[in-house]
Amino acid sequence: MSKYKDLKEMVYEANMEIPRESLAIVTFGNVSGIDRQAGVIAIKPSGVPYSRLRVEDIVVVDLENQVVEGNLRPSSDTKTHTLLYKNFEEIGGVCHTHSTYAVAWAQAQQAIPNLGTTHADHLVQPIPVTAVMSDEAITRDYEIETGHQIIQTLKEGAMSPQEVEMILVACHGPFTWGKDPAKAIYNAIVLEEIAKMAYLTLQINPETSPIKSTMIEKHYFRKHGKDAYYGQGC
Amino acid sequence: MSKYKDLKEMVYEANMEIPRESLAIVTFGNVSGIDRQAGVIAIKPSGVPYSRLRVEDIVVVDLENQVVEGNLRPSSDTKTHTLLYKNFEEIGGVCHTHSTYAVAWAQAQQAIPNLGTTHADHLVQPIPVTAVMSDEAITRDYEIETGHQIIQTLKEGAMSPQEVEMILVACHGPFTWGKDPAKAIYNAIVLEEIAKMAYLTLQINPETSPIKSTMIEKHYFRKHGKDAYYGQGC
Amino acid sequence: MSKYKDLKEMVYEANMEIPRESLAIVTFGNVSGIDRQAGVIAIKPSGVPYSRLRVEDIVVVDLENQVVEGNLRPSSDTKTHTLLYKNFEEIGGVCHTHSTYAVAWAQAQQAIPNLGTTHADHLVQPIPVTAVMSDEAITRDYEIETGHQIIQTLKEGAMSPQEVEMILVACHGPFTWGKDPAKAIYNAIVLEEIAKMAYLTLQINPETSPIKSTMIEKHYFRKHGKDAYYGQGC
Amino acid sequence: MSKYKDLKEMVYEANMEIPRESLAIVTFGNVSGIDRQAGVIAIKPSGVPYSRLRVEDIVVVDLENQVVEGNLRPSSDTKTHTLLYKNFEEIGGVCHTHSTYAVAWAQAQQAIPNLGTTHADHLVQPIPVTAVMSDEAITRDYEIETGHQIIQTLKEGAMSPQEVEMILVACHGPFTWGKDPAKAIYNAIVLEEIAKMAYLTLQINPETSPIKSTMIEKHYFRKHGKDAYYGQGC
């Protein structure tokens, strides 16, 4: 029996939320999780449809992207995941989807403005978008550079990966993360809904102004930090 | 066995309509019901996903928001619910969701104009939107102030809570109510559909004028008041 | 056992397509069918949710709208149905829904232009929209006047109810009909899809011109008339 | 037992993806597959609803469109399919749907610009749209001319049917193809999603520029050609 059984099951469950929540069609999207003590991550195999995905198909790789366990190739986005784990030391899960509205904002190369409490419940800032990758970076090592862009965009905006758990990679789509794989996919679900709400709001009134900062903070700190009073405190 | 069993079951059933009717993702949204004789309301616990919600998880609080029965924290919106019950004396249920199109109108800070008979069957007026809350009110007691804003918006528009059972809280989302929890969630379903229809109508023709008052009244009074002839009269 | 058993079952089945095809929420919408020999129509009862609707709930009325069989009130739109049966002598089923995109066009008070072969497979003309009803007509006998408006709109456009089996009632929503209840609901499904396609097309390019008449005729006569070669000829 | 059993089952399965993936309502759409050794294609029968379609209903025709096996009429689009098989010698499956967003672009008579990696994963080019058919061609042999238009549009754009496996027929809808029926329907699913993403992107920002060519090539060649590293290499 696999010594990574629990990690693989957690990662499998999080991946299966992608089709259940209609976050991607066919084989698109992938979720990973890390076991920091063992120094391995578990991730969806590349190009396998969700309808055929089994727990035993989940691939275990080390932080140098070498397969440690599994008969299939890991997701082609694996290097992006491992780079994020190396740089965001407190996260336990990463998710990448091609969810429709989040992709639309990524393709339009626009950050999603903070227009209401659904957004503010999760994030103080607009949902950031990376710059378009340079030709040099694309041809160098594309998946690693995608990770660098995510890290760089947070750094430039002075955003920590604990405060901002979601981003749009320009012309590509969303990446989200969190304390475990379940939180990473939760953030992908929330991001898609926020992206759709912002889309509709600006179609109704393109001049809609962002929600005021006092209300952002009220909602964000209902759910986060020491004075949070949303949820069951666990 | 709980002495609030019937109330809790009614509130549980109404809450489960939220995911069934796709009115909110993950844990968002909540429905409550009141037993005015017992002086208690039953409401969804805070932050519990619908897939794990059970009848016994429904929290019973008194009108001062103190838990009377239940092991979980009540919804973080509880104070808004209790204030509405205290001020709208004939209502028996309250519902709050983050349904997509209703939130878009709330974020755009626009009332939903009455453009057709689907709207007029339920409401003579546009669906009202509150003002944006003042910084002072936000930092005072946010959930109570949300309730005050709803009450104030109806009062300013000379609308009774029997005639107008739905409202948009600016930058936040919809609240609905009714004679019992089932009617409150029914109104949330109807509001989301009206919000989508109005959105699409104004995308087709931004100059669409509201439906004429004679047709509004014809449709509203087919369903309401002493001369109503819609439904089975019970 | 009811002597109208077959008619009631056919009408029940057609009504149940409304929620299955997401053509209306809650209790909205109704389908009827006629037995011209017996001089009766069967129709959905008023205000009954689809989840509770049973074959025995279907109400049978005569052409003067008097209940012949059934314990429930017939749909509040019954008079519109009977008037259409009296005036469109070859039809066997009528359907009314509040499907979202068709309602949006009805509220925008615009006919749906014929923009492609999905439309042309069913209809040569734009899908017509009635005028807004006069105040006098609204207060006279609303449901009968709705029927008159449908008949009048076809007459003014020199359209026969065999060629044009679908219409939008301004500020209200779609009515469709056909040789039997199944064809009436089929037309309601098709109309909603055409309405959505036309909406999206004009959002992409508001200047899109209608499909050329040679292609309309080619597609229409693939499916209709003596030279039709679509389907199984039965 | 049918000597075309395997082909018919493969074609049946591919057709059943159309309703499962919501690519068309009622009876619209059809998938075919070819057995090049036997010189026959199997295709959906005309006008049969998916809910009633069975493996034995799949019709087998030769390359002159004559029925070789089956009791039903083949799809009215059969001649388009056979012409594509004759001209695109390496393909094994063809699919035609009326999926909503792809039809909207076809009706707007616009190619779908390549705006992001979801598109670039499948196609370097914009998704092409044919010219509107001439009156002469429409009245000559419509279904054959539809095939000619597809072939002609690829030829004029110097696109091979291996590189470009999807196209929009102006005022009509999408055709897709691939090495087998499963790949043809896969391409129809992907095309509809790309069509929706492009629609939303241009609604957010009508001036969005196409994705840069280095990124297109990076993504396309992750999935195609000798250096591909997406999927399981089989």
mmCIF file of C-alpha atoms in Angstrom, chain B residues 8-9 57 59 65 96 110 131 139 142 162 166 170 172 174 178 192 209 211 219 223:
data_model
loop_
_atom_site.group_PDB
_atom_site.id
_atom_site.type_symbol
_atom_site.label_atom_id
_atom_site.label_comp_id
_atom_site.label_asym_id
_atom_site.label_seq_id
_atom_site.Cartn_x
_atom_site.Cartn_y
_atom_site.Cartn_z
ATOM 1 C CA LYS B 8 -36.162 23.448 12.530
ATOM 2 C CA GLU B 9 -37.380 21.046 9.856
ATOM 3 C CA ASP B 57 -27.525 21.584 12.990
ATOM 4 C CA VAL B 59 -29.579 26.818 15.503
ATOM 5 C CA ASN B 65 -29.660 36.666 19.301
ATOM 6 C CA HIS B 96 -30.428 35.874 2.284
ATOM 7 C CA GLN B 110 -29.408 49.832 -9.178
ATOM 8 C CA ALA B 131 -28.158 53.195 -0.233
ATOM 9 C CA THR B 139 -18.118 50.166 12.003
ATOM 10 C CA TYR B 142 -22.785 46.005 10.733
ATOM 11 C CA GLN B 162 -46.328 42.647 2.693
ATOM 12 C CA MET B 166 -37.566 41.413 -1.688
ATOM 13 C CA ALA B 170 -26.121 47.719 -2.103
ATOM 14 C CA HIS B 172 -23.904 42.982 -1.024
ATOM 15 C CA PRO B 174 -30.565 40.092 -1.906
ATOM 16 C CA GLY B 178 -42.540 36.085 3.494
ATOM 17 C CA GLU B 192 -32.977 35.769 -9.217
ATOM 18 C CA SER B 209 -39.365 51.298 -20.868
ATOM 19 C CA ILE B 211 -44.281 47.846 -18.247
ATOM 20 C CA HIS B 219 -50.978 40.880 -13.049
ATOM 21 C CA LYS B 223 -52.204 36.822 -7.644
#
